[in-house]
Short mmCIF file of C-alpha atoms in Angstrom, two decimals:
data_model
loop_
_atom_site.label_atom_id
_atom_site.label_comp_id
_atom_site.label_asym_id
_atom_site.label_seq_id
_atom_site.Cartn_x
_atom_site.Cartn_y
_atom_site.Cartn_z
CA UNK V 16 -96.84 -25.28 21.68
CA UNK V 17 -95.09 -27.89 23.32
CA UNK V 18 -94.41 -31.66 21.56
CA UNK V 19 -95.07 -34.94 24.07
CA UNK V 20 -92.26 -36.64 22.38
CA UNK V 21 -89.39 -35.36 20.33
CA UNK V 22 -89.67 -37.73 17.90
CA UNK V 23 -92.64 -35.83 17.10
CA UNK V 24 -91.20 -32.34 16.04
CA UNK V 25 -91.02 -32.67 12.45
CA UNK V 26 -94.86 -33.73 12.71
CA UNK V 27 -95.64 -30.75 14.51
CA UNK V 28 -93.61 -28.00 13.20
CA UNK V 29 -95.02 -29.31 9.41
CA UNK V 30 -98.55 -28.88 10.58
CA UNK V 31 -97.90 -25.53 12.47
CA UNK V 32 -96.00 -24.76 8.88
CA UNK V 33 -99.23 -26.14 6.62
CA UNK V 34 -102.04 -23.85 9.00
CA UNK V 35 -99.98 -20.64 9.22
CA UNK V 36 -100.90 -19.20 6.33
CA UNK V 37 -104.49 -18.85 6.67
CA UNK V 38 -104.13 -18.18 10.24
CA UNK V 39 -102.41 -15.20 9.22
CA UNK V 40 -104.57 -14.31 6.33
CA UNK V 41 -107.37 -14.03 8.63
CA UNK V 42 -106.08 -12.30 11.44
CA UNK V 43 -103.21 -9.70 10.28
CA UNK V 44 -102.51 -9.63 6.46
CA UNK V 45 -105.10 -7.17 5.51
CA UNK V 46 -104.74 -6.36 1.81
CA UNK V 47 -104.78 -2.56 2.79
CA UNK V 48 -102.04 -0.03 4.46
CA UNK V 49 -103.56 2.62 6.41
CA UNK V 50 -105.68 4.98 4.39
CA UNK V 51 -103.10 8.13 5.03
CA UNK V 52 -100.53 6.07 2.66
CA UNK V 53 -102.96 6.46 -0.53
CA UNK V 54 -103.16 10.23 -0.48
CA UNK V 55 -105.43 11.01 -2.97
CA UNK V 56 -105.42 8.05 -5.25
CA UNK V 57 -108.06 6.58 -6.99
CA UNK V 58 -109.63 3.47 -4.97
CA UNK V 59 -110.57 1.57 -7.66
CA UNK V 60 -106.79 1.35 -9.12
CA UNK V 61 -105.76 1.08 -5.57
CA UNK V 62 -108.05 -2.31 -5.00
CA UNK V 63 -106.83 -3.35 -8.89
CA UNK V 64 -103.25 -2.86 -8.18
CA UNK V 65 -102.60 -4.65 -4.08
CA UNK V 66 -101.76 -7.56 -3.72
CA UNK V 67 -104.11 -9.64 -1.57
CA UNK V 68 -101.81 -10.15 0.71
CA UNK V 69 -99.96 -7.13 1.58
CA UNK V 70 -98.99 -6.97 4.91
CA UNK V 71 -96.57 -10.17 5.17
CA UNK V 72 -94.98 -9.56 1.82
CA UNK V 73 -94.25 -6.14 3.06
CA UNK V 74 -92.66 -6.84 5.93
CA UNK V 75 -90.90 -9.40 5.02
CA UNK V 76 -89.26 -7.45 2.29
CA UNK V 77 -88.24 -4.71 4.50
CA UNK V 78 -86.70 -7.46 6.22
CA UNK V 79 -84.92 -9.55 3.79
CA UNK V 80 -82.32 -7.45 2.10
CA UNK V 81 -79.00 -9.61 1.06
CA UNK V 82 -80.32 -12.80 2.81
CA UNK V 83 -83.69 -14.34 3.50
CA UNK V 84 -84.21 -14.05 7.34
CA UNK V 85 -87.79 -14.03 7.45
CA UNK V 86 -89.57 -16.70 5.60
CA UNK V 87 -91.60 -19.79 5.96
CA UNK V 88 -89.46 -22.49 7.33
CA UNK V 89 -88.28 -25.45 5.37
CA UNK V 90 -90.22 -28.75 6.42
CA UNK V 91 -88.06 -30.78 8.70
CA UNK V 92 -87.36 -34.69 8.16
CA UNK V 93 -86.01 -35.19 11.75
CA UNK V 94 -85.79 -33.28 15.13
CA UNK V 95 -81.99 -32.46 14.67
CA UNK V 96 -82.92 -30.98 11.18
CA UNK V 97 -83.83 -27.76 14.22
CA UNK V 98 -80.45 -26.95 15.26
CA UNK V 99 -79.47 -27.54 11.66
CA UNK V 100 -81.55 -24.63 10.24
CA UNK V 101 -80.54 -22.25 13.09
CA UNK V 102 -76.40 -22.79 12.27
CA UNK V 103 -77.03 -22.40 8.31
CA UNK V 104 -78.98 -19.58 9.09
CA UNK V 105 -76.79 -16.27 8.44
CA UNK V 106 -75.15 -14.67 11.46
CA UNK V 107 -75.79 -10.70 11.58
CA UNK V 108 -72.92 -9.90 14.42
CA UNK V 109 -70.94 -11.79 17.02
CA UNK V 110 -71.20 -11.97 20.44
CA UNK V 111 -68.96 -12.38 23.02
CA UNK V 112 -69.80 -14.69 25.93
CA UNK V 113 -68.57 -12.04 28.06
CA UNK V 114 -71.51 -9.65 27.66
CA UNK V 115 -73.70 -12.05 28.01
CA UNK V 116 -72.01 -12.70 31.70
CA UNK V 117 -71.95 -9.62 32.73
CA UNK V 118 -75.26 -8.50 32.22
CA UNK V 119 -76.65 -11.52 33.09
CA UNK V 120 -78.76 -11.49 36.44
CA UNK V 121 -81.94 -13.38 37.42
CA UNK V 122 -85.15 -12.22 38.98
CA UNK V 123 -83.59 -11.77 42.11
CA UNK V 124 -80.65 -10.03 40.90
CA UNK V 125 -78.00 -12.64 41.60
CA UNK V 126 -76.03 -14.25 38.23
CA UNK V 127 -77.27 -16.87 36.06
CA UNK V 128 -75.59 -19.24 34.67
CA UNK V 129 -75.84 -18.74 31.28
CA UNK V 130 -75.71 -22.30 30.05
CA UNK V 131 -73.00 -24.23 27.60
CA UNK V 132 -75.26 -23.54 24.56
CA UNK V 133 -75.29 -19.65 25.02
CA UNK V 134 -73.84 -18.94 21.60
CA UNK V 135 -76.74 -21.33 20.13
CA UNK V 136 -79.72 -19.09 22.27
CA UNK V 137 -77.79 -16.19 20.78
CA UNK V 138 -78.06 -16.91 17.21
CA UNK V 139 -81.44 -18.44 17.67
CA UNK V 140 -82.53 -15.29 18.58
CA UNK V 141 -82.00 -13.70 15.10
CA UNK V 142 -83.54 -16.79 13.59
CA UNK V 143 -86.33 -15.60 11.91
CA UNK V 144 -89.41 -17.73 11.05
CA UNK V 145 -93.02 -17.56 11.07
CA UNK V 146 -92.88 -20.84 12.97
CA UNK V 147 -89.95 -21.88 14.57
CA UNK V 148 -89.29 -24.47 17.37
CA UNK V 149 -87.15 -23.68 20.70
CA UNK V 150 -84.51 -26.30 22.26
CA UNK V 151 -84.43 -26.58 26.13
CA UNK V 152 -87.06 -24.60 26.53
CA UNK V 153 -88.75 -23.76 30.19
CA UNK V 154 -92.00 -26.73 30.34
CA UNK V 155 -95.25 -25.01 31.00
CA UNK V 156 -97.09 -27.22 33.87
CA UNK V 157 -99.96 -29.04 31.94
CA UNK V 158 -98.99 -28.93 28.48
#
């Protein structure tokens, strides 16, 4: 979603923050795994013993080993609190500006210029949330 006004963020990531969790109950978090992971258990004990909500708790522990990537975000108090949450966030591996230039080509196959925030779009891209905002993004006509 796009926010009118930057001032605004906070207000909108909070509210995107506050619905996403029964958004997601409805639509993925099934308290199941497929049926070939039970073998031949019981169904009873296997309704007893899930948790409700399997799926997100699942994957987010295969994904958080030594540090929390994936997670609810944090509320935010201001619009720079963003960019804040992205450079605390751990870094996994470097990368060099150079790669990024090289490979770098646009639809028609000549270079792009990759911007003076390229190390920023890098790490954001490992930033992990369930909601998560996006600086200098491309505007979408009418929104």
């Amino acid at each position: 979603m796009q926010v009118p006004e930057t001032d605004a963020f906070p207000r909108y990531h909070d509210l995107a923050t506050r619905t996403l969790g029964p958004l997601l109950a409805l639509s993925t978090n099934s308290p199941f795994l497929p049926a070939d992971c039970y073998a031949d258990a019981d169904p009873e004990r296997v309704v007893e013993g899930t948790h409700h909500e399997l799926r997100i708790a699942a994957f987010e522990q295969s994904m958080n080993r030594a540090c929390e990537k994936v997670r609810v975000p944090a509320d935010l108090e201001d619009p720079a609190d963003i960019v804040d949450h992205v450079v605390a966030d751990d870094t996994y591996a470097p990368f060099l500006e150079e790669w990024v230039a090289e490979e770098a080509t646009d639809h028609d196959g000549g270079p792009v210029d990759i911007g003076s925030c390229w190390e920023f779009d890098y790490k954001r891209g490992t930033f992990w949330r369930w909601v998560r905002g996006v600086v200098c993004g491309d505007a979408v006509a009418g929104a």
